[in-house]
């Protein structure tokens, strides 16, 4: 019987050598293709000239020639002085007065002012204090603010803010004693007029806090007297008032001043339970009540641009006091 080998038997291994050579060459070619592919992915293609976008200059019409003074004025909100002068009157065109508060105890205040002073009409800087029964005026001007204002190429109307804060506490009883004394009131009123005139301010803004109910009539009398004194010097008077404290005589205070700054916020406060600073329904309810007593043109709406952060109640602190966060 003839011995037969398997059909695919290759004793000399010639077929394997050929197969291995083909696989090696194929592997080298595949590797080269992969390298070329990734190289083309990352390199910047050199497109034909006709496919490149046109990069000609963006030509614009030349504006009419303007003087340097006009160019400077174009960067600022126009009509500032006239808006302040018209405070308390119905404007010919609806363009509300934009006022901003400034404090010297927060560096963010100056930084924010430097960014946005072009967009406001009036700066109300906290720099005057009356916290003694004799009606003496304490001045706390910010030298950084004064130095920066001197660098401006435009006029920014200002009103100093007067309050009863001594740097640590609201001096309620000394303020009440001052309001009750005619001589002390007139002493303070005269000092305020002289201060505003000497600093070329637009007027005075009053922000007495925590006025006792028993002192409300004296407060109305003070605002009426101060308004007369300021108006005689062609100066304005603004009064900051809480939005929903009905111990205040809003009608009389509005009549004695050029405008009230309605502080329509603090629906919740640091010692209260957590909640919105200004609830929408509460805000509208207060406003509807005030416009029945004060002409709308005499109302400047105060806007709260800060926040309160209440911690979660615990067994040891069931009623946490909120931290105030600035804008």
Coordinates of N, CA and C in Angstrom, one line a residue, residues 134-290:
X134 N -26.6 117.6 70.8 CA -26.5 119.0 70.5 C -26.6 119.3 69.0
X135 N -26.7 118.3 68.2 CA -26.8 118.5 66.7 C -25.5 118.8 66.0
X136 N -24.4 118.5 66.6 CA -23.1 118.7 65.9 C -23.0 117.7 64.7
X137 N -22.4 118.2 63.7 CA -22.2 117.4 62.5 C -20.8 116.8 62.4
X138 N -20.7 115.5 62.3 CA -19.5 114.8 62.2 C -19.3 114.4 60.7
X139 N -18.1 114.6 60.2 CA -17.7 114.4 58.8 C -16.8 113.2 58.7
X140 N -17.0 112.3 57.8 CA -16.2 111.2 57.6 C -16.0 111.0 56.1
X141 N -15.2 111.9 55.4 CA -15.0 111.8 54.0 C -14.0 110.7 53.7
X142 N -14.1 110.2 52.5 CA -13.2 109.1 52.0 C -12.1 109.8 51.1
X143 N -10.9 109.9 51.6 CA -9.8 110.5 50.7 C -9.6 109.8 49.4
X144 N -9.8 108.4 49.4 CA -9.7 107.7 48.1 C -10.7 108.1 47.1
X145 N -12.0 108.3 47.6 CA -13.0 108.8 46.7 C -12.7 110.2 46.2
X146 N -12.3 111.1 47.1 CA -12.0 112.4 46.6 C -10.9 112.5 45.6
X147 N -9.9 111.7 45.8 CA -8.7 111.6 44.9 C -9.2 111.1 43.5
X148 N -10.0 110.1 43.5 CA -10.4 109.5 42.3 C -11.4 110.5 41.5
X149 N -12.3 111.2 42.3 CA -13.2 112.1 41.6 C -12.4 113.2 40.9
X150 N -11.3 113.6 41.5 CA -10.5 114.7 40.8 C -9.9 114.3 39.5
X151 N -9.8 113.0 39.3 CA -9.3 112.5 38.0 C -10.3 112.5 36.9
X152 N -11.6 112.6 37.2 CA -12.6 112.5 36.2 C -12.7 113.7 35.3
X153 N -13.0 113.5 34.1 CA -13.2 114.6 33.1 C -14.6 115.0 33.0
X154 N -15.5 114.6 33.9 CA -16.9 115.0 33.8 C -17.4 115.2 35.3
X155 N -18.5 115.9 35.4 CA -19.0 116.2 36.7 C -20.0 115.1 37.1
X156 N -19.9 114.6 38.3 CA -20.8 113.6 38.8 C -21.5 114.2 40.0
X157 N -22.8 114.6 39.9 CA -23.5 115.2 41.0 C -23.5 114.3 42.2
X158 N -23.3 114.9 43.4 CA -23.3 114.2 44.6 C -24.2 114.8 45.7
X159 N -24.6 113.9 46.6 CA -25.3 114.3 47.8 C -24.7 113.5 48.9
X160 N -24.2 114.1 50.0 CA -23.7 113.4 51.1 C -24.9 112.8 51.9
X161 N -24.7 111.6 52.4 CA -25.7 110.9 53.2 C -25.5 111.2 54.7
X162 N -26.5 111.6 55.4 CA -26.5 111.9 56.8 C -27.2 110.8 57.5
X163 N -26.6 110.2 58.5 CA -27.3 109.2 59.4 C -26.9 109.4 60.8
X164 N -27.4 108.6 61.7 CA -27.1 108.7 63.1 C -26.3 107.5 63.6
X165 N -25.3 107.1 62.8 CA -24.4 106.0 63.1 C -23.1 106.6 63.5
X166 N -22.5 106.0 64.6 CA -21.3 106.6 65.2 C -20.1 105.7 64.8
X167 N -20.2 104.7 63.9 CA -19.2 103.9 63.6 C -19.3 102.5 64.2
X168 N -20.1 102.4 65.3 CA -20.3 101.1 66.0 C -21.8 100.8 66.2
X169 N -22.6 101.9 66.5 CA -24.0 101.6 66.8 C -24.8 102.8 66.3
X170 N -26.1 102.5 66.1 CA -27.1 103.6 65.8 C -27.4 104.3 67.1
X171 N -27.1 105.6 67.1 CA -27.4 106.3 68.3 C -28.8 106.9 68.3
X172 N -29.7 106.1 68.9 CA -31.1 106.4 68.8 C -31.5 107.5 69.8
X173 N -31.2 107.3 71.0 CA -31.6 108.3 72.0 C -31.0 109.7 71.8
X174 N -29.7 109.8 71.6 CA -29.2 111.1 71.3 C -29.9 111.8 70.1
X175 N -30.2 111.0 69.0 CA -30.9 111.5 67.9 C -32.3 112.0 68.3
X176 N -33.0 111.2 69.1 CA -34.3 111.6 69.5 C -34.2 112.9 70.4
X177 N -33.2 113.0 71.2 CA -33.0 114.3 72.0 C -32.7 115.5 71.1
X178 N -31.9 115.2 70.0 CA -31.6 116.3 69.1 C -32.9 116.8 68.3
X179 N -33.7 115.8 67.9 CA -34.9 116.1 67.2 C -35.9 116.9 68.0
X180 N -35.9 116.6 69.3 CA -36.8 117.3 70.3 C -36.4 118.7 70.6
X181 N -35.2 119.1 70.3 CA -34.6 120.4 70.7 C -34.6 121.3 69.5
X182 N -35.3 122.4 69.5 CA -35.3 123.3 68.4 C -34.0 123.9 68.1
X183 N -33.2 124.2 69.1 CA -31.9 124.8 68.9 C -30.9 123.8 68.3
X184 N -31.0 122.5 68.7 CA -30.1 121.5 68.1 C -30.5 121.2 66.7
X185 N -31.8 121.2 66.4 CA -32.2 121.0 65.0 C -31.7 122.1 64.1
X186 N -31.8 123.3 64.5 CA -31.4 124.4 63.6 C -29.9 124.4 63.5
X187 N -29.2 124.1 64.5 CA -27.7 124.0 64.5 C -27.3 123.0 63.4
X188 N -27.9 121.8 63.4 CA -27.6 120.8 62.5 C -28.0 121.2 61.1
X189 N -29.2 121.8 60.9 CA -29.7 122.2 59.6 C -28.8 123.3 59.0
X190 N -28.3 124.2 59.8 CA -27.4 125.2 59.3 C -26.1 124.6 58.9
X191 N -25.6 123.6 59.6 CA -24.3 123.0 59.3 C -24.4 122.2 58.0
X192 N -25.6 121.6 57.8 CA -25.8 120.8 56.5 C -25.8 121.7 55.3
X193 N -26.5 122.8 55.4 CA -26.5 123.8 54.3 C -25.1 124.3 54.0
X194 N -24.4 124.7 55.0 CA -23.0 125.2 54.8 C -22.1 124.1 54.2
X195 N -22.3 122.9 54.6 CA -21.4 121.8 54.1 C -21.7 121.5 52.6
X196 N -23.0 121.5 52.3 CA -23.4 121.2 50.9 C -22.9 122.3 50.0
X197 N -23.0 123.6 50.4 CA -22.6 124.7 49.6 C -21.1 124.7 49.4
X198 N -20.3 124.5 50.5 CA -18.9 124.5 50.4 C -18.3 123.4 49.6
X199 N -19.0 122.3 49.5 CA -18.5 121.1 48.7 C -19.2 121.1 47.3
X200 N -20.1 122.1 47.0 CA -20.8 122.1 45.7 C -21.6 120.9 45.5
X201 N -22.2 120.4 46.5 CA -23.1 119.2 46.4 C -24.5 119.6 45.9
X202 N -25.2 118.6 45.4 CA -26.6 118.9 44.9 C -27.6 119.0 46.0
X203 N -27.3 118.5 47.2 CA -28.2 118.6 48.3 C -27.8 117.6 49.4
X204 N -28.7 117.2 50.2 CA -28.5 116.3 51.3 C -29.5 115.1 51.3
X205 N -29.0 114.0 51.6 CA -29.9 112.8 51.7 C -29.8 112.4 53.2
X206 N -31.0 112.2 53.8 CA -31.1 111.9 55.3 C -31.5 110.4 55.4
X207 N -30.8 109.7 56.3 CA -31.1 108.3 56.6 C -31.0 108.1 58.1
X208 N -31.9 108.6 58.8 CA -32.0 108.3 60.3 C -32.7 107.0 60.5
X209 N -32.0 106.1 61.3 CA -32.5 104.8 61.5 C -33.1 104.6 62.9
X210 N -34.1 103.7 63.0 CA -34.7 103.3 64.3 C -35.3 104.5 65.0
X211 N -36.0 105.4 64.3 CA -36.6 106.5 64.9 C -37.7 106.1 65.8
X212 N -37.7 106.4 67.1 CA -38.8 106.0 68.0 C -40.1 106.6 67.6
X213 N -41.2 105.9 67.9 CA -42.5 106.4 67.5 C -42.8 107.7 68.2
X214 N -42.3 107.9 69.4 CA -42.5 109.2 70.1 C -41.8 110.4 69.4
X215 N -40.8 110.1 68.5 CA -40.0 111.1 67.9 C -40.5 111.4 66.5
X216 N -41.5 110.7 66.0 CA -41.9 110.8 64.6 C -42.3 112.3 64.2
X217 N -43.1 112.9 65.1 CA -43.5 114.3 64.8 C -42.3 115.2 64.7
X218 N -41.4 115.0 65.6 CA -40.2 115.9 65.6 C -39.3 115.6 64.4
X219 N -39.4 114.4 63.9 CA -38.6 114.0 62.7 C -39.3 114.7 61.5
X220 N -40.6 114.8 61.4 CA -41.3 115.5 60.4 C -40.9 117.0 60.4
X221 N -40.9 117.5 61.6 CA -40.6 118.9 61.8 C -39.1 119.2 61.3
X222 N -38.2 118.3 61.6 CA -36.8 118.5 61.2 C -36.7 118.4 59.6
X223 N -37.4 117.5 59.0 CA -37.3 117.4 57.5 C -38.0 118.6 56.9
X224 N -39.1 119.1 57.5 CA -39.7 120.3 56.9 C -38.8 121.5 57.0
X225 N -38.1 121.7 58.2 CA -37.2 122.8 58.4 C -36.0 122.7 57.5
X226 N -35.4 121.5 57.4 CA -34.3 121.3 56.6 C -34.6 121.5 55.1
X227 N -35.7 121.1 54.7 CA -36.1 121.3 53.3 C -36.2 122.8 52.9
X228 N -36.8 123.6 53.8 CA -36.9 125.0 53.6 C -35.5 125.6 53.5
X229 N -34.6 125.2 54.5 CA -33.3 125.8 54.5 C -32.5 125.4 53.2
X230 N -32.6 124.2 52.8 CA -31.9 123.7 51.6 C -32.4 124.4 50.3
X231 N -33.8 124.5 50.3 CA -34.4 125.1 49.1 C -34.0 126.6 49.0
X232 N -33.8 127.3 50.1 CA -33.4 128.7 50.0 C -32.0 128.8 49.4
X233 N -31.2 127.7 49.5 CA -29.9 127.7 49.0 C -29.8 127.0 47.6
X234 N -31.0 126.8 47.1 CA -31.1 126.1 45.8 C -30.5 124.7 45.8
X235 N -30.8 124.0 46.9 CA -30.3 122.6 47.1 C -31.5 121.7 47.3
X236 N -31.2 120.4 47.1 CA -32.3 119.4 47.2 C -32.2 118.5 48.5
X237 N -33.3 117.9 48.8 CA -33.4 117.1 50.0 C -34.1 115.8 49.7
X238 N -33.4 114.7 50.0 CA -33.9 113.3 49.8 C -34.0 112.7 51.2
X239 N -35.0 111.8 51.5 CA -35.1 111.2 52.8 C -35.3 109.7 52.5
X240 N -34.4 108.9 53.2 CA -34.6 107.4 53.1 C -35.6 106.9 54.1
X241 N -36.6 106.2 53.7 CA -37.6 105.7 54.6 C -37.9 104.2 54.4
X242 N -38.1 103.5 55.5 CA -38.5 102.1 55.3 C -39.9 102.0 54.6
X243 N -40.1 100.8 53.9 CA -41.2 100.7 53.0 C -42.5 100.5 53.7
X244 N -42.5 99.9 54.9 CA -43.8 99.5 55.4 C -43.9 99.6 57.0
X245 N -43.3 100.8 57.4 CA -43.4 101.1 58.8 C -44.4 102.2 59.0
X246 N -45.6 101.9 59.4 CA -46.7 102.9 59.3 C -46.7 103.9 60.5
X247 N -45.6 103.8 61.3 CA -45.4 104.9 62.3 C -44.9 106.2 61.6
X248 N -44.3 106.0 60.4 CA -43.8 107.2 59.7 C -45.0 107.9 59.0
X249 N -44.9 109.2 58.9 CA -45.9 110.0 58.2 C -45.4 110.2 56.8
X250 N -45.6 109.3 56.0 CA -45.1 109.4 54.6 C -45.6 110.6 53.8
X251 N -46.8 110.9 54.0 CA -47.4 112.1 53.3 C -46.7 113.4 53.7
X252 N -46.5 113.6 55.0 CA -45.8 114.8 55.5 C -44.3 114.8 55.1
X253 N -43.7 113.7 55.2 CA -42.3 113.6 54.9 C -42.0 113.8 53.4
X254 N -43.0 113.3 52.5 CA -42.9 113.5 51.1 C -43.1 115.0 50.8
X255 N -44.0 115.6 51.5 CA -44.3 117.0 51.2 C -43.2 117.9 51.6
X256 N -42.4 117.5 52.6 CA -41.3 118.4 53.1 C -40.0 118.2 52.4
X257 N -39.9 117.2 51.5 CA -38.7 116.9 50.8 C -38.9 116.9 49.3
X258 N -37.8 116.8 48.6 CA -38.0 116.7 47.1 C -38.2 115.2 46.7
X259 N -37.8 114.3 47.4 CA -38.0 112.9 47.1 C -37.8 112.0 48.3
X260 N -38.5 110.9 48.4 CA -38.2 109.9 49.4 C -37.5 108.7 48.7
X261 N -36.5 108.1 49.4 CA -35.9 106.9 48.9 C -36.6 105.8 49.6
X262 N -37.5 105.1 48.9 CA -38.3 104.0 49.5 C -37.5 102.8 49.6
X263 N -37.1 102.4 50.8 CA -36.2 101.2 51.0 C -37.1 100.0 51.1
X264 N -37.6 99.6 49.9 CA -38.5 98.5 49.8 C -37.9 97.2 49.8
X265 N -37.2 96.9 50.9 CA -36.5 95.6 51.1 C -36.4 95.2 52.5
X266 N -35.8 94.1 52.8 CA -35.7 93.5 54.2 C -37.0 93.0 54.7
X267 N -37.8 92.4 53.8 CA -38.9 91.6 54.2 C -38.5 90.5 55.1
X268 N -37.4 90.0 54.9 CA -36.7 89.1 55.9 C -35.3 89.8 56.2
X269 N -34.8 89.6 57.4 CA -33.6 90.3 57.8 C -32.8 89.2 58.6
X270 N -31.5 89.6 59.0 CA -30.6 88.6 59.6 C -31.2 87.9 60.8
X271 N -32.0 88.5 61.6 CA -32.5 87.9 62.8 C -33.9 87.2 62.6
X272 N -34.4 87.3 61.4 CA -35.7 86.7 61.1 C -35.5 85.2 60.6
X273 N -36.5 84.5 60.4 CA -36.4 83.2 59.7 C -35.9 83.4 58.3
X274 N -35.4 82.4 57.7 CA -34.9 82.5 56.3 C -36.0 82.8 55.3
X275 N -35.8 83.7 54.4 CA -36.8 84.0 53.4 C -36.3 85.1 52.4
X276 N -37.1 85.5 51.5 CA -36.6 86.5 50.5 C -36.5 87.9 51.1
X277 N -35.5 88.6 50.6 CA -35.3 90.0 51.1 C -36.5 90.8 50.6
X278 N -36.9 90.5 49.3 CA -38.0 91.3 48.7 C -38.9 90.3 48.0
X279 N -40.0 90.0 48.7 CA -41.0 89.2 48.1 C -41.9 90.0 47.1
X280 N -42.2 89.5 46.0 CA -42.8 90.3 44.9 C -44.2 90.8 45.4
X281 N -45.0 90.0 46.0 CA -46.3 90.5 46.4 C -46.2 91.6 47.5
X282 N -45.2 91.4 48.4 CA -44.9 92.4 49.5 C -44.4 93.7 48.9
X283 N -43.6 93.6 47.9 CA -43.0 94.8 47.2 C -44.2 95.6 46.6
X284 N -45.0 95.0 45.9 CA -46.1 95.7 45.2 C -47.1 96.2 46.2
X285 N -47.4 95.5 47.2 CA -48.3 95.9 48.2 C -47.8 97.2 48.9
X286 N -46.6 97.3 49.2 CA -46.0 98.5 49.8 C -46.1 99.7 48.8
X287 N -45.7 99.4 47.6 CA -45.7 100.5 46.6 C -47.1 101.1 46.4
X288 N -48.1 100.2 46.3 CA -49.4 100.7 46.1 C -49.9 101.5 47.3
X289 N -49.5 101.2 48.5 CA -49.8 101.9 49.6 C -49.2 103.3 49.7
X290 N -47.9 103.4 49.3 CA -47.1 104.6 49.4 C -47.6 105.6 48.3

